[in-house]
PDB file of N, CA, C and O in Angstrom:
ATOM      1  N   MET L   1      54.601 -13.996  25.951  1.00 63.00           N
ATOM      2  CA  MET L   1      53.213 -14.377  26.147  1.00 63.00           C
ATOM      3  C   MET L   1      52.786 -13.908  27.525  1.00 63.00           C
ATOM      4  O   MET L   1      53.518 -14.072  28.483  1.00 63.00           O
ATOM      5  N   THR L   2      51.600 -13.384  27.606  1.00 69.00           N
ATOM      6  CA  THR L   2      51.073 -12.950  28.886  1.00 69.00           C
ATOM      7  C   THR L   2      49.649 -13.467  29.034  1.00 69.00           C
ATOM      8  O   THR L   2      48.826 -13.275  28.152  1.00 69.00           O
ATOM      9  N   ILE L   3      49.393 -14.160  30.134  1.00 71.00           N
ATOM     10  CA  ILE L   3      48.039 -14.583  30.450  1.00 71.00           C
ATOM     11  C   ILE L   3      47.750 -14.157  31.879  1.00 71.00           C
ATOM     12  O   ILE L   3      48.662 -13.932  32.665  1.00 71.00           O
ATOM     13  N   THR L   4      46.489 -14.056  32.196  1.00 76.00           N
ATOM     14  CA  THR L   4      46.132 -13.661  33.551  1.00 76.00           C
ATOM     15  C   THR L   4      46.267 -14.859  34.486  1.00 76.00           C
ATOM     16  O   THR L   4      46.279 -16.013  34.051  1.00 76.00           O
ATOM     17  N   GLU L   5      46.346 -14.571  35.747  1.00 76.00           N
ATOM     18  CA  GLU L   5      46.411 -15.633  36.746  1.00 76.00           C
ATOM     19  C   GLU L   5      45.146 -16.491  36.677  1.00 76.00           C
ATOM     20  O   GLU L   5      45.205 -17.712  36.826  1.00 76.00           O
ATOM     21  N   LYS L   6      44.017 -15.860  36.435  1.00 81.00           N
ATOM     22  CA  LYS L   6      42.747 -16.580  36.327  1.00 81.00           C
ATOM     23  C   LYS L   6      42.769 -17.555  35.144  1.00 81.00           C
ATOM     24  O   LYS L   6      42.344 -18.709  35.272  1.00 81.00           O
ATOM     25  N   GLU L   7      43.285 -17.101  34.003  1.00 79.00           N
ATOM     26  CA  GLU L   7      43.391 -17.966  32.825  1.00 79.00           C
ATOM     27  C   GLU L   7      44.344 -19.129  33.091  1.00 79.00           C
ATOM     28  O   GLU L   7      44.075 -20.272  32.699  1.00 79.00           O
ATOM     29  N   PHE L   8      45.450 -18.833  33.758  1.00 74.00           N
ATOM     30  CA  PHE L   8      46.425 -19.873  34.085  1.00 74.00           C
ATOM     31  C   PHE L   8      45.807 -20.918  35.006  1.00 74.00           C
ATOM     32  O   PHE L   8      45.967 -22.118  34.787  1.00 74.00           O
ATOM     33  N   THR L   9      45.090 -20.477  36.021  1.00 78.00           N
ATOM     34  CA  THR L   9      44.458 -21.398  36.972  1.00 78.00           C
ATOM     35  C   THR L   9      43.443 -22.288  36.271  1.00 78.00           C
ATOM     36  O   THR L   9      43.375 -23.492  36.532  1.00 78.00           O
ATOM     37  N   LYS L  10      42.679 -21.716  35.372  1.00 81.00           N
ATOM     38  CA  LYS L  10      41.695 -22.495  34.605  1.00 81.00           C
ATOM     39  C   LYS L  10      42.393 -23.565  33.767  1.00 81.00           C
ATOM     40  O   LYS L  10      41.981 -24.724  33.734  1.00 81.00           O
ATOM     41  N   MET L  11      43.476 -23.188  33.100  1.00 76.00           N
ATOM     42  CA  MET L  11      44.242 -24.125  32.283  1.00 76.00           C
ATOM     43  C   MET L  11      44.860 -25.220  33.157  1.00 76.00           C
ATOM     44  O   MET L  11      44.816 -26.404  32.823  1.00 76.00           O
ATOM     45  N   GLU L  12      45.397 -24.825  34.288  1.00 75.00           N
ATOM     46  CA  GLU L  12      46.032 -25.775  35.200  1.00 75.00           C
ATOM     47  C   GLU L  12      45.022 -26.810  35.707  1.00 75.00           C
ATOM     48  O   GLU L  12      45.322 -27.999  35.762  1.00 75.00           O
ATOM     49  N   ARG L  13      43.831 -26.373  36.056  1.00 78.00           N
ATOM     50  CA  ARG L  13      42.788 -27.301  36.524  1.00 78.00           C
ATOM     51  C   ARG L  13      42.395 -28.289  35.439  1.00 78.00           C
ATOM     52  O   ARG L  13      42.206 -29.479  35.699  1.00 78.00           O
ATOM     53  N   ALA L  14      42.253 -27.791  34.225  1.00 76.00           N
ATOM     54  CA  ALA L  14      41.897 -28.667  33.105  1.00 76.00           C
ATOM     55  C   ALA L  14      42.971 -29.731  32.893  1.00 76.00           C
ATOM     56  O   ALA L  14      42.657 -30.901  32.660  1.00 76.00           O
ATOM     57  N   ILE L  15      44.219 -29.342  33.001  1.00 70.00           N
ATOM     58  CA  ILE L  15      45.327 -30.286  32.833  1.00 70.00           C
ATOM     59  C   ILE L  15      45.330 -31.310  33.956  1.00 70.00           C
ATOM     60  O   ILE L  15      45.498 -32.505  33.724  1.00 70.00           O
ATOM     61  N   GLN L  16      45.131 -30.873  35.177  1.00 71.00           N
ATOM     62  CA  GLN L  16      45.131 -31.781  36.316  1.00 71.00           C
ATOM     63  C   GLN L  16      43.982 -32.780  36.238  1.00 71.00           C
ATOM     64  O   GLN L  16      44.102 -33.903  36.714  1.00 71.00           O
ATOM     65  N   ASN L  17      42.878 -32.389  35.623  1.00 67.00           N
ATOM     66  CA  ASN L  17      41.717 -33.268  35.505  1.00 67.00           C
ATOM     67  C   ASN L  17      41.770 -34.177  34.285  1.00 67.00           C
ATOM     68  O   ASN L  17      40.903 -35.023  34.106  1.00 67.00           O
ATOM     69  N   CYS L  18      42.771 -34.003  33.451  1.00 67.00           N
ATOM     70  CA  CYS L  18      42.923 -34.835  32.264  1.00 67.00           C
ATOM     71  C   CYS L  18      43.446 -36.214  32.670  1.00 67.00           C
ATOM     72  O   CYS L  18      44.455 -36.331  33.353  1.00 67.00           O
ATOM     73  N   ASP L  19      42.751 -37.249  32.248  1.00 65.00           N
ATOM     74  CA  ASP L  19      43.122 -38.610  32.633  1.00 65.00           C
ATOM     75  C   ASP L  19      44.127 -39.268  31.692  1.00 65.00           C
ATOM     76  O   ASP L  19      44.488 -40.415  31.868  1.00 65.00           O
ATOM     77  N   TYR L  20      44.567 -38.562  30.673  1.00 63.00           N
ATOM     78  CA  TYR L  20      45.501 -39.142  29.711  1.00 63.00           C
ATOM     79  C   TYR L  20      46.842 -39.424  30.384  1.00 63.00           C
ATOM     80  O   TYR L  20      47.369 -38.595  31.112  1.00 63.00           O
ATOM     81  N   ASP L  21      47.384 -40.596  30.138  1.00 62.00           N
ATOM     82  CA  ASP L  21      48.668 -40.999  30.700  1.00 62.00           C
ATOM     83  C   ASP L  21      49.730 -40.959  29.599  1.00 62.00           C
ATOM     84  O   ASP L  21      49.503 -41.435  28.496  1.00 62.00           O
ATOM     85  N   LEU L  22      50.886 -40.394  29.899  1.00 65.00           N
ATOM     86  CA  LEU L  22      51.961 -40.313  28.914  1.00 65.00           C
ATOM     87  C   LEU L  22      52.586 -41.668  28.621  1.00 65.00           C
ATOM     88  O   LEU L  22      53.288 -41.830  27.640  1.00 65.00           O
ATOM     89  N   ASP L  23      52.364 -42.642  29.497  1.00 74.00           N
ATOM     90  CA  ASP L  23      52.826 -44.016  29.294  1.00 74.00           C
ATOM     91  C   ASP L  23      54.319 -44.099  28.997  1.00 74.00           C
ATOM     92  O   ASP L  23      54.763 -44.802  28.099  1.00 74.00           O
ATOM     93  N   GLY L  24      55.104 -43.312  29.732  1.00 77.00           N
ATOM     94  CA  GLY L  24      56.552 -43.375  29.599  1.00 77.00           C
ATOM     95  C   GLY L  24      57.148 -42.453  28.558  1.00 77.00           C
ATOM     96  O   GLY L  24      58.350 -42.237  28.530  1.00 77.00           O
ATOM     97  N   TRP L  25      56.317 -41.917  27.661  1.00 85.00           N
ATOM     98  CA  TRP L  25      56.839 -41.014  26.631  1.00 85.00           C
ATOM     99  C   TRP L  25      57.111 -39.639  27.221  1.00 85.00           C
ATOM    100  O   TRP L  25      56.350 -39.132  28.048  1.00 85.00           O
ATOM    101  N   PHE L  26      58.196 -39.031  26.799  1.00 89.00           N
ATOM    102  CA  PHE L  26      58.508 -37.658  27.164  1.00 89.00           C
ATOM    103  C   PHE L  26      59.396 -37.105  26.061  1.00 89.00           C
ATOM    104  O   PHE L  26      60.220 -37.832  25.496  1.00 89.00           O
ATOM    105  N   PRO L  27      59.237 -35.830  25.701  1.00 91.00           N
ATOM    106  CA  PRO L  27      60.039 -35.301  24.596  1.00 91.00           C
ATOM    107  C   PRO L  27      61.526 -35.294  24.915  1.00 91.00           C
ATOM    108  O   PRO L  27      61.927 -35.142  26.071  1.00 91.00           O
ATOM    109  N   SER L  28      62.314 -35.456  23.881  1.00 93.00           N
ATOM    110  CA  SER L  28      63.769 -35.394  24.023  1.00 93.00           C
ATOM    111  C   SER L  28      64.222 -33.945  23.860  1.00 93.00           C
ATOM    112  O   SER L  28      63.455 -33.073  23.448  1.00 93.00           O
ATOM    113  N   ILE L  29      65.480 -33.695  24.149  1.00 94.00           N
ATOM    114  CA  ILE L  29      66.053 -32.372  23.921  1.00 94.00           C
ATOM    115  C   ILE L  29      65.937 -32.023  22.438  1.00 94.00           C
ATOM    116  O   ILE L  29      65.627 -30.885  22.075  1.00 94.00           O
ATOM    117  N   ASP L  30      66.148 -32.999  21.565  1.00 94.00           N
ATOM    118  CA  ASP L  30      66.008 -32.780  20.120  1.00 94.00           C
ATOM    119  C   ASP L  30      64.577 -32.361  19.774  1.00 94.00           C
ATOM    120  O   ASP L  30      64.369 -31.469  18.957  1.00 94.00           O
ATOM    121  N   ASP L  31      63.587 -33.005  20.382  1.00 93.00           N
ATOM    122  CA  ASP L  31      62.187 -32.628  20.162  1.00 93.00           C
ATOM    123  C   ASP L  31      61.953 -31.174  20.573  1.00 93.00           C
ATOM    124  O   ASP L  31      61.271 -30.425  19.877  1.00 93.00           O
ATOM    125  N   LEU L  32      62.528 -30.790  21.703  1.00 94.00           N
ATOM    126  CA  LEU L  32      62.374 -29.413  22.171  1.00 94.00           C
ATOM    127  C   LEU L  32      62.990 -28.446  21.178  1.00 94.00           C
ATOM    128  O   LEU L  32      62.388 -27.416  20.845  1.00 94.00           O
ATOM    129  N   ASP L  33      64.187 -28.777  20.691  1.00 95.00           N
ATOM    130  CA  ASP L  33      64.871 -27.913  19.726  1.00 95.00           C
ATOM    131  C   ASP L  33      64.070 -27.772  18.429  1.00 95.00           C
ATOM    132  O   ASP L  33      63.961 -26.686  17.876  1.00 95.00           O
ATOM    133  N   ARG L  34      63.519 -28.875  17.964  1.00 93.00           N
ATOM    134  CA  ARG L  34      62.825 -28.882  16.681  1.00 93.00           C
ATOM    135  C   ARG L  34      61.420 -28.306  16.733  1.00 93.00           C
ATOM    136  O   ARG L  34      60.981 -27.642  15.793  1.00 93.00           O
ATOM    137  N   PHE L  35      60.702 -28.556  17.841  1.00 91.00           N
ATOM    138  CA  PHE L  35      59.293 -28.199  17.874  1.00 91.00           C
ATOM    139  C   PHE L  35      58.921 -27.131  18.906  1.00 91.00           C
ATOM    140  O   PHE L  35      58.153 -26.227  18.608  1.00 91.00           O
ATOM    141  N   VAL L  36      59.447 -27.252  20.094  1.00 91.00           N
ATOM    142  CA  VAL L  36      58.987 -26.393  21.185  1.00 91.00           C
ATOM    143  C   VAL L  36      59.630 -25.012  21.153  1.00 91.00           C
ATOM    144  O   VAL L  36      58.928 -23.998  21.194  1.00 91.00           O
ATOM    145  N   TYR L  37      60.951 -24.942  21.102  1.00 92.00           N
ATOM    146  CA  TYR L  37      61.621 -23.639  21.151  1.00 92.00           C
ATOM    147  C   TYR L  37      61.120 -22.664  20.083  1.00 92.00           C
ATOM    148  O   TYR L  37      60.877 -21.505  20.391  1.00 92.00           O
ATOM    149  N   PRO L  38      60.941 -23.115  18.834  1.00 92.00           N
ATOM    150  CA  PRO L  38      60.460 -22.166  17.824  1.00 92.00           C
ATOM    151  C   PRO L  38      58.995 -21.743  18.023  1.00 92.00           C
ATOM    152  O   PRO L  38      58.546 -20.793  17.402  1.00 92.00           O
ATOM    153  N   ASN L  39      58.261 -22.463  18.863  1.00 88.00           N
ATOM    154  CA  ASN L  39      56.822 -22.235  19.020  1.00 88.00           C
ATOM    155  C   ASN L  39      56.391 -22.243  20.487  1.00 88.00           C
ATOM    156  O   ASN L  39      55.362 -22.819  20.824  1.00 88.00           O
ATOM    157  N   LYS L  40      57.178 -21.634  21.350  1.00 89.00           N
ATOM    158  CA  LYS L  40      56.918 -21.707  22.800  1.00 89.00           C
ATOM    159  C   LYS L  40      55.495 -21.319  23.160  1.00 89.00           C
ATOM    160  O   LYS L  40      54.839 -22.015  23.920  1.00 89.00           O
ATOM    161  N   GLU L  41      55.039 -20.204  22.636  1.00 87.00           N
ATOM    162  CA  GLU L  41      53.702 -19.731  22.993  1.00 87.00           C
ATOM    163  C   GLU L  41      52.617 -20.673  22.486  1.00 87.00           C
ATOM    164  O   GLU L  41      51.636 -20.935  23.173  1.00 87.00           O
ATOM    165  N   LYS L  42      52.814 -21.196  21.301  1.00 86.00           N
ATOM    166  CA  LYS L  42      51.843 -22.123  20.718  1.00 86.00           C
ATOM    167  C   LYS L  42      51.698 -23.377  21.586  1.00 86.00           C
ATOM    168  O   LYS L  42      50.605 -23.910  21.742  1.00 86.00           O
ATOM    169  N   TYR L  43      52.801 -23.828  22.157  1.00 86.00           N
ATOM    170  CA  TYR L  43      52.805 -25.074  22.924  1.00 86.00           C
ATOM    171  C   TYR L  43      52.737 -24.864  24.435  1.00 86.00           C
ATOM    172  O   TYR L  43      52.975 -25.797  25.200  1.00 86.00           O
ATOM    173  N   PHE L  44      52.392 -23.665  24.878  1.00 86.00           N
ATOM    174  CA  PHE L  44      52.382 -23.373  26.313  1.00 86.00           C
ATOM    175  C   PHE L  44      51.514 -24.357  27.105  1.00 86.00           C
ATOM    176  O   PHE L  44      51.961 -24.924  28.097  1.00 86.00           O
ATOM    177  N   ALA L  45      50.289 -24.585  26.662  1.00 86.00           N
ATOM    178  CA  ALA L  45      49.401 -25.510  27.384  1.00 86.00           C
ATOM    179  C   ALA L  45      49.985 -26.924  27.378  1.00 86.00           C
ATOM    180  O   ALA L  45      49.923 -27.633  28.387  1.00 86.00           O
ATOM    181  N   PHE L  46      50.568 -27.336  26.257  1.00 87.00           N
ATOM    182  CA  PHE L  46      51.175 -28.666  26.167  1.00 87.00           C
ATOM    183  C   PHE L  46      52.372 -28.774  27.101  1.00 87.00           C
ATOM    184  O   PHE L  46      52.579 -29.817  27.742  1.00 87.00           O
ATOM    185  N   ILE L  47      53.151 -27.707  27.217  1.00 90.00           N
ATOM    186  CA  ILE L  47      54.294 -27.696  28.132  1.00 90.00           C
ATOM    187  C   ILE L  47      53.810 -27.897  29.570  1.00 90.00           C
ATOM    188  O   ILE L  47      54.360 -28.708  30.317  1.00 90.00           O
ATOM    189  N   LEU L  48      52.768 -27.163  29.941  1.00 87.00           N
ATOM    190  CA  LEU L  48      52.214 -27.316  31.298  1.00 87.00           C
ATOM    191  C   LEU L  48      51.676 -28.727  31.516  1.00 87.00           C
ATOM    192  O   LEU L  48      51.857 -29.311  32.583  1.00 87.00           O
ATOM    193  N   PHE L  49      51.032 -29.277  30.485  1.00 85.00           N
ATOM    194  CA  PHE L  49      50.526 -30.647  30.560  1.00 85.00           C
ATOM    195  C   PHE L  49      51.667 -31.626  30.802  1.00 85.00           C
ATOM    196  O   PHE L  49      51.596 -32.484  31.682  1.00 85.00           O
ATOM    197  N   LEU L  50      52.741 -31.490  30.041  1.00 90.00           N
ATOM    198  CA  LEU L  50      53.891 -32.391  30.204  1.00 90.00           C
ATOM    199  C   LEU L  50      54.506 -32.265  31.591  1.00 90.00           C
ATOM    200  O   LEU L  50      54.850 -33.273  32.218  1.00 90.00           O
ATOM    201  N   LEU L  51      54.640 -31.048  32.081  1.00 89.00           N
ATOM    202  CA  LEU L  51      55.221 -30.845  33.411  1.00 89.00           C
ATOM    203  C   LEU L  51      54.347 -31.467  34.493  1.00 89.00           C
ATOM    204  O   LEU L  51      54.860 -32.100  35.419  1.00 89.00           O
ATOM    205  N   GLU L  52      53.053 -31.308  34.377  1.00 84.00           N
ATOM    206  CA  GLU L  52      52.136 -31.866  35.373  1.00 84.00           C
ATOM    207  C   GLU L  52      52.144 -33.395  35.336  1.00 84.00           C
ATOM    208  O   GLU L  52      52.271 -34.054  36.364  1.00 84.00           O
ATOM    209  N   LYS L  53      52.008 -33.966  34.157  1.00 82.00           N
ATOM    210  CA  LYS L  53      51.898 -35.420  34.027  1.00 82.00           C
ATOM    211  C   LYS L  53      53.218 -36.139  34.298  1.00 82.00           C
ATOM    212  O   LYS L  53      53.233 -37.313  34.648  1.00 82.00           O
ATOM    213  N   SER L  54      54.338 -35.435  34.154  1.00 88.00           N
ATOM    214  CA  SER L  54      55.630 -36.092  34.378  1.00 88.00           C
ATOM    215  C   SER L  54      56.016 -36.133  35.855  1.00 88.00           C
ATOM    216  O   SER L  54      57.008 -36.773  36.211  1.00 88.00           O
ATOM    217  N   LYS L  55      55.232 -35.493  36.706  1.00 85.00           N
ATOM    218  CA  LYS L  55      55.554 -35.475  38.135  1.00 85.00           C
ATOM    219  C   LYS L  55      55.642 -36.880  38.729  1.00 85.00           C
ATOM    220  O   LYS L  55      56.428 -37.120  39.636  1.00 85.00           O
ATOM    221  N   THR L  56      54.851 -37.806  38.226  1.00 82.00           N
ATOM    222  CA  THR L  56      54.819 -39.162  38.765  1.00 82.00           C
ATOM    223  C   THR L  56      55.567 -40.170  37.907  1.00 82.00           C
ATOM    224  O   THR L  56      55.561 -41.353  38.198  1.00 82.00           O
ATOM    225  N   MET L  57      56.222 -39.688  36.851  1.00 86.00           N
ATOM    226  CA  MET L  57      56.957 -40.582  35.956  1.00 86.00           C
ATOM    227  C   MET L  57      58.379 -40.811  36.452  1.00 86.00           C
ATOM    228  O   MET L  57      58.961 -39.953  37.093  1.00 86.00           O
ATOM    229  N   SER L  58      58.907 -41.961  36.116  1.00 91.00           N
ATOM    230  CA  SER L  58      60.317 -42.235  36.342  1.00 91.00           C
ATOM    231  C   SER L  58      61.037 -41.845  35.052  1.00 91.00           C
ATOM    232  O   SER L  58      60.921 -42.522  34.030  1.00 91.00           O
ATOM    233  N   LEU L  59      61.746 -40.716  35.088  1.00 91.00           N
ATOM    234  CA  LEU L  59      62.367 -40.178  33.882  1.00 91.00           C
ATOM    235  C   LEU L  59      63.834 -40.590  33.775  1.00 91.00           C
ATOM    236  O   LEU L  59      64.537 -40.653  34.772  1.00 91.00           O
ATOM    237  N   THR L  60      64.268 -40.817  32.533  1.00 93.00           N
ATOM    238  CA  THR L  60      65.685 -41.066  32.280  1.00 93.00           C
ATOM    239  C   THR L  60      66.430 -39.755  32.494  1.00 93.00           C
ATOM    240  O   THR L  60      65.819 -38.684  32.609  1.00 93.00           O
ATOM    241  N   SER L  61      67.749 -39.797  32.492  1.00 95.00           N
ATOM    242  CA  SER L  61      68.526 -38.569  32.685  1.00 95.00           C
ATOM    243  C   SER L  61      68.265 -37.572  31.551  1.00 95.00           C
ATOM    244  O   SER L  61      68.166 -36.370  31.780  1.00 95.00           O
ATOM    245  N   GLU L  62      68.123 -38.056  30.311  1.00 94.00           N
ATOM    246  CA  GLU L  62      67.817 -37.161  29.191  1.00 94.00           C
ATOM    247  C   GLU L  62      66.426 -36.542  29.371  1.00 94.00           C
ATOM    248  O   GLU L  62      66.236 -35.347  29.123  1.00 94.00           O
ATOM    249  N   GLN L  63      65.471 -37.343  29.796  1.00 93.00           N
ATOM    250  CA  GLN L  63      64.121 -36.824  30.021  1.00 93.00           C
ATOM    251  C   GLN L  63      64.106 -35.810  31.169  1.00 93.00           C
ATOM    252  O   GLN L  63      63.377 -34.824  31.112  1.00 93.00           O
ATOM    253  N   GLN L  64      64.915 -36.041  32.187  1.00 95.00           N
ATOM    254  CA  GLN L  64      65.007 -35.085  33.287  1.00 95.00           C
ATOM    255  C   GLN L  64      65.562 -33.749  32.796  1.00 95.00           C
ATOM    256  O   GLN L  64      65.094 -32.685  33.215  1.00 95.00           O
ATOM    257  N   GLU L  65      66.549 -33.801  31.908  1.00 96.00           N
ATOM    258  CA  GLU L  65      67.096 -32.572  31.326  1.00 96.00           C
ATOM    259  C   GLU L  65      66.029 -31.855  30.496  1.00 96.00           C
ATOM    260  O   GLU L  65      65.907 -30.626  30.566  1.00 96.00           O
ATOM    261  N   ALA L  66      65.273 -32.608  29.724  1.00 96.00           N
ATOM    262  CA  ALA L  66      64.201 -32.014  28.920  1.00 96.00           C
ATOM    263  C   ALA L  66      63.146 -31.386  29.831  1.00 96.00           C
ATOM    264  O   ALA L  66      62.635 -30.300  29.548  1.00 96.00           O
ATOM    265  N   ARG L  67      62.846 -32.043  30.944  1.00 95.00           N
ATOM    266  CA  ARG L  67      61.863 -31.496  31.895  1.00 95.00           C
ATOM    267  C   ARG L  67      62.367 -30.177  32.478  1.00 95.00           C
ATOM    268  O   ARG L  67      61.617 -29.214  32.612  1.00 95.00           O
ATOM    269  N   LYS L  68      63.652 -30.119  32.805  1.00 96.00           N
ATOM    270  CA  LYS L  68      64.236 -28.877  33.320  1.00 96.00           C
ATOM    271  C   LYS L  68      64.115 -27.753  32.288  1.00 96.00           C
ATOM    272  O   LYS L  68      63.826 -26.614  32.633  1.00 96.00           O
ATOM    273  N   GLU L  69      64.348 -28.086  31.032  1.00 95.00           N
ATOM    274  CA  GLU L  69      64.228 -27.089  29.967  1.00 95.00           C
ATOM    275  C   GLU L  69      62.782 -26.618  29.835  1.00 95.00           C
ATOM    276  O   GLU L  69      62.523 -25.425  29.643  1.00 95.00           O
ATOM    277  N   LEU L  70      61.829 -27.546  29.940  1.00 94.00           N
ATOM    278  CA  LEU L  70      60.418 -27.167  29.877  1.00 94.00           C
ATOM    279  C   LEU L  70      60.042 -26.258  31.051  1.00 94.00           C
ATOM    280  O   LEU L  70      59.259 -25.319  30.890  1.00 94.00           O
ATOM    281  N   GLN L  71      60.610 -26.532  32.221  1.00 92.00           N
ATOM    282  CA  GLN L  71      60.354 -25.680  33.375  1.00 92.00           C
ATOM    283  C   GLN L  71      60.868 -24.262  33.128  1.00 92.00           C
ATOM    284  O   GLN L  71      60.204 -23.283  33.473  1.00 92.00           O
ATOM    285  N   LYS L  72      62.041 -24.158  32.511  1.00 92.00           N
ATOM    286  CA  LYS L  72      62.599 -22.840  32.189  1.00 92.00           C
ATOM    287  C   LYS L  72      61.702 -22.092  31.207  1.00 92.00           C
ATOM    288  O   LYS L  72      61.458 -20.898  31.363  1.00 92.00           O
ATOM    289  N   ILE L  73      61.229 -22.791  30.200  1.00 90.00           N
ATOM    290  CA  ILE L  73      60.355 -22.173  29.206  1.00 90.00           C
ATOM    291  C   ILE L  73      59.071 -21.684  29.872  1.00 90.00           C
ATOM    292  O   ILE L  73      58.629 -20.553  29.644  1.00 90.00           O
ATOM    293  N   ALA L  74      58.479 -22.535  30.690  1.00 88.00           N
ATOM    294  CA  ALA L  74      57.235 -22.161  31.366  1.00 88.00           C
ATOM    295  C   ALA L  74      57.454 -20.943  32.249  1.00 88.00           C
ATOM    296  O   ALA L  74      56.605 -20.049  32.318  1.00 88.00           O
ATOM    297  N   TYR L  75      58.601 -20.875  32.902  1.00 86.00           N
ATOM    298  CA  TYR L  75      58.912 -19.742  33.766  1.00 86.00           C
ATOM    299  C   TYR L  75      59.085 -18.458  32.960  1.00 86.00           C
ATOM    300  O   TYR L  75      58.679 -17.379  33.393  1.00 86.00           O
ATOM    301  N   GLU L  76      59.674 -18.586  31.767  1.00 85.00           N
ATOM    302  CA  GLU L  76      59.908 -17.420  30.907  1.00 85.00           C
ATOM    303  C   GLU L  76      58.612 -16.796  30.405  1.00 85.00           C
ATOM    304  O   GLU L  76      58.561 -15.594  30.157  1.00 85.00           O
ATOM    305  N   LEU L  77      57.590 -17.634  30.216  1.00 80.00           N
ATOM    306  CA  LEU L  77      56.320 -17.124  29.700  1.00 80.00           C
ATOM    307  C   LEU L  77      55.583 -16.479  30.874  1.00 80.00           C
ATOM    308  O   LEU L  77      55.206 -17.131  31.822  1.00 80.00           O
ATOM    309  N   GLU L  78      55.406 -15.223  30.780  1.00 67.00           N
ATOM    310  CA  GLU L  78      54.930 -14.400  31.894  1.00 67.00           C
ATOM    311  C   GLU L  78      53.443 -14.600  32.180  1.00 67.00           C
ATOM    312  O   GLU L  78      52.635 -14.718  31.284  1.00 67.00           O
ATOM    313  N   ILE L  79      53.099 -14.575  33.475  1.00 58.00           N
ATOM    314  CA  ILE L  79      51.706 -14.568  33.917  1.00 58.00           C
ATOM    315  C   ILE L  79      51.433 -13.194  34.495  1.00 58.00           C
ATOM    316  O   ILE L  79      52.089 -12.770  35.443  1.00 58.00           O
ATOM    317  N   LYS L  80      50.502 -12.505  33.898  1.00 51.00           N
ATOM    318  CA  LYS L  80      50.190 -11.158  34.335  1.00 51.00           C
ATOM    319  C   LYS L  80      49.293 -11.203  35.565  1.00 51.00           C
ATOM    320  O   LYS L  80      48.322 -11.959  35.613  1.00 51.00           O
ATOM    321  N   GLU L  81      49.622 -10.415  36.566  1.00 48.00           N
ATOM    322  CA  GLU L  81      48.820 -10.359  37.780  1.00 48.00           C
ATOM    323  C   GLU L  81      47.478  -9.703  37.490  1.00 48.00           C
ATOM    324  O   GLU L  81      47.356  -8.872  36.614  1.00 48.00           O
ATOM    325  N   GLY L  82      46.485 -10.073  38.259  1.00 46.00           N
ATOM    326  CA  GLY L  82      45.157  -9.468  38.130  1.00 46.00           C
ATOM    327  C   GLY L  82      44.286 -10.224  37.140  1.00 46.00           C
ATOM    328  O   GLY L  82      44.566 -11.364  36.788  1.00 46.00           O
ATOM    329  N   ASP L  83      43.247  -9.560  36.675  1.00 45.00           N
ATOM    330  CA  ASP L  83      42.283 -10.243  35.811  1.00 45.00           C
ATOM    331  C   ASP L  83      42.443  -9.869  34.348  1.00 45.00           C
ATOM    332  O   ASP L  83      41.622 -10.242  33.522  1.00 45.00           O
ATOM    333  N   GLY L  84      43.441  -9.097  34.016  1.00 46.00           N
ATOM    334  CA  GLY L  84      43.705  -8.753  32.629  1.00 46.00           C
ATOM    335  C   GLY L  84      42.904  -7.578  32.115  1.00 46.00           C
ATOM    336  O   GLY L  84      42.985  -7.240  30.955  1.00 46.00           O
ATOM    337  N   SER L  85      42.097  -6.933  32.970  1.00 45.00           N
ATOM    338  CA  SER L  85      41.320  -5.798  32.480  1.00 45.00           C
ATOM    339  C   SER L  85      42.060  -4.496  32.640  1.00 45.00           C
ATOM    340  O   SER L  85      43.067  -4.395  33.207  1.00 45.00           O
TER     341      SER L  85
END
């Protein structure tokens, strides 16, 4: 997946301005295996949302592992420099 830096910044701002609280929920490694890995590009915005909203959460060790995996996935999805033209 490739998005421009401008598109990424727009998505990031929208996520940061979202007032929805995860209320302690975070996907498990099993959830990642079943839903996220097969559809990484489809869930890219959701992955960024989870990473942003989990910054202030107290995560269990399993949730911390899942967060690390989400960080790896987000890193793998490339952001193209420039404006995409």
